[in-house]
PDB file of C-alpha atoms in Angstrom:
ATOM      1  CA  MET A   1      34.002  21.625-137.384  1.00 61.00           C
ATOM      2  CA  SER A   2      33.239  22.966-140.784  1.00 70.00           C
ATOM      3  CA  VAL A   3      30.371  21.807-142.992  1.00 64.00           C
ATOM      4  CA  VAL A   4      32.612  20.088-145.430  1.00 60.00           C
ATOM      5  CA  LYS A   5      34.295  18.043-142.817  1.00 65.00           C
ATOM      6  CA  LYS A   6      31.051  16.978-141.272  1.00 66.00           C
ATOM      7  CA  GLU A   7      29.784  15.726-144.618  1.00 66.00           C
ATOM      8  CA  ARG A   8      33.028  13.791-145.372  1.00 65.00           C
ATOM      9  CA  VAL A   9      32.884  12.184-141.866  1.00 68.00           C
ATOM     10  CA  LYS A  10      29.287  11.126-142.535  1.00 73.00           C
ATOM     11  CA  GLN A  11      30.308   9.538-145.784  1.00 77.00           C
ATOM     12  CA  VAL A  12      33.195   7.307-144.272  1.00 80.00           C
ATOM     13  CA  PRO A  13      30.765   4.624-142.831  1.00 85.00           C
ATOM     14  CA  LYS A  14      28.999   4.412-146.161  1.00 84.00           C
ATOM     15  CA  PHE A  15      32.430   3.820-147.965  1.00 84.00           C
ATOM     16  CA  MET A  16      33.580   1.440-145.472  1.00 86.00           C
ATOM     17  CA  GLN A  17      30.414  -0.666-145.930  1.00 86.00           C
ATOM     18  CA  ALA A  18      30.777  -0.549-149.728  1.00 86.00           C
ATOM     19  CA  THR A  19      34.360  -1.701-149.298  1.00 84.00           C
ATOM     20  CA  VAL A  20      33.170  -4.730-147.226  1.00 89.00           C
ATOM     21  CA  SER A  21      30.304  -5.427-149.605  1.00 93.00           C
ATOM     22  CA  CYS A  22      32.859  -5.663-152.560  1.00 95.00           C
ATOM     23  CA  GLY A  23      35.472  -7.625-150.819  1.00 94.00           C
ATOM     24  CA  GLN A  24      35.883 -10.203-153.548  1.00 96.00           C
ATOM     25  CA  GLN A  25      36.432  -7.527-156.158  1.00 96.00           C
ATOM     26  CA  SER A  26      38.886  -5.658-153.728  1.00 94.00           C
ATOM     27  CA  ILE A  27      40.881  -9.032-153.223  1.00 96.00           C
ATOM     28  CA  LEU A  28      41.185  -9.454-157.009  1.00 97.00           C
ATOM     29  CA  TYR A  29      42.429  -6.027-157.606  1.00 96.00           C
ATOM     30  CA  GLY A  30      44.993  -6.379-154.867  1.00 95.00           C
ATOM     31  CA  GLN A  31      46.183  -9.596-156.208  1.00 97.00           C
ATOM     32  CA  CYS A  32      46.569  -7.996-159.567  1.00 96.00           C
ATOM     33  CA  ILE A  33      48.640  -5.072-158.051  1.00 95.00           C
ATOM     34  CA  MET A  34      50.839  -7.647-156.154  1.00 96.00           C
ATOM     35  CA  LYS A  35      51.377  -9.685-159.383  1.00 95.00           C
ATOM     36  CA  HIS A  36      52.517  -6.590-161.240  1.00 92.00           C
ATOM     37  CA  TYR A  37      54.115  -4.277-158.636  1.00 87.00           C
ATOM     38  CA  GLN A  38      57.673  -4.590-159.859  1.00 92.00           C
ATOM     39  CA  ASN A  39      56.824  -4.260-163.595  1.00 91.00           C
ATOM     40  CA  MET A  40      53.653  -2.068-163.363  1.00 88.00           C
ATOM     41  CA  SER A  41      52.232  -0.478-166.540  1.00 91.00           C
ATOM     42  CA  LYS A  42      49.328   1.649-167.310  1.00 91.00           C
ATOM     43  CA  ASP A  43      46.139  -0.272-167.274  1.00 92.00           C
ATOM     44  CA  ALA A  44      47.756  -3.533-166.067  1.00 94.00           C
ATOM     45  CA  CYS A  45      44.894  -4.001-163.582  1.00 95.00           C
ATOM     46  CA  ALA A  46      42.202  -1.845-165.194  1.00 96.00           C
ATOM     47  CA  ALA A  47      39.731  -4.751-165.491  1.00 97.00           C
ATOM     48  CA  GLU A  48      40.102  -5.566-161.889  1.00 97.00           C
ATOM     49  CA  PHE A  49      39.859  -1.804-160.869  1.00 96.00           C
ATOM     50  CA  SER A  50      36.759  -1.252-163.162  1.00 97.00           C
ATOM     51  CA  ALA A  51      35.065  -4.285-161.514  1.00 97.00           C
ATOM     52  CA  TYR A  52      35.958  -2.984-158.025  1.00 95.00           C
ATOM     53  CA  LYS A  53      34.740   0.468-158.823  1.00 94.00           C
ATOM     54  CA  LYS A  54      31.524  -0.547-160.489  1.00 95.00           C
ATOM     55  CA  CYS A  55      30.689  -2.608-157.297  1.00 95.00           C
ATOM     56  CA  VAL A  56      31.371   0.321-154.897  1.00 93.00           C
ATOM     57  CA  GLN A  57      29.310   2.684-157.218  1.00 92.00           C
ATOM     58  CA  THR A  58      26.431   0.100-157.136  1.00 93.00           C
ATOM     59  CA  VAL A  59      26.476  -0.255-153.279  1.00 91.00           C
ATOM     60  CA  LEU A  60      26.749   3.488-152.867  1.00 89.00           C
ATOM     61  CA  SER A  61      24.087   4.150-155.583  1.00 87.00           C
ATOM     62  CA  ARG A  62      26.581   6.842-156.897  1.00 75.00           C
ATOM     63  CA  LYS A  63      28.640   7.392-159.991  1.00 70.00           C
ATOM     64  CA  TRP A  64      31.940   9.364-160.457  1.00 68.00           C
TER      65      TRP A  64
END
């Protein structure tokens, strides 16, 4: 296995934990997507995504 693949595999559990820790934000984001899926427009769920992203970044102590 290449070094890059090994590093990605090591990151999966961290991302899974961040997703679990940010459950409420992910639910709100998913509900927004479902609410607008037939008539989606740019930034329709931007606030919900931003809150989810901020939570994940906080849990991972990483910004991107």
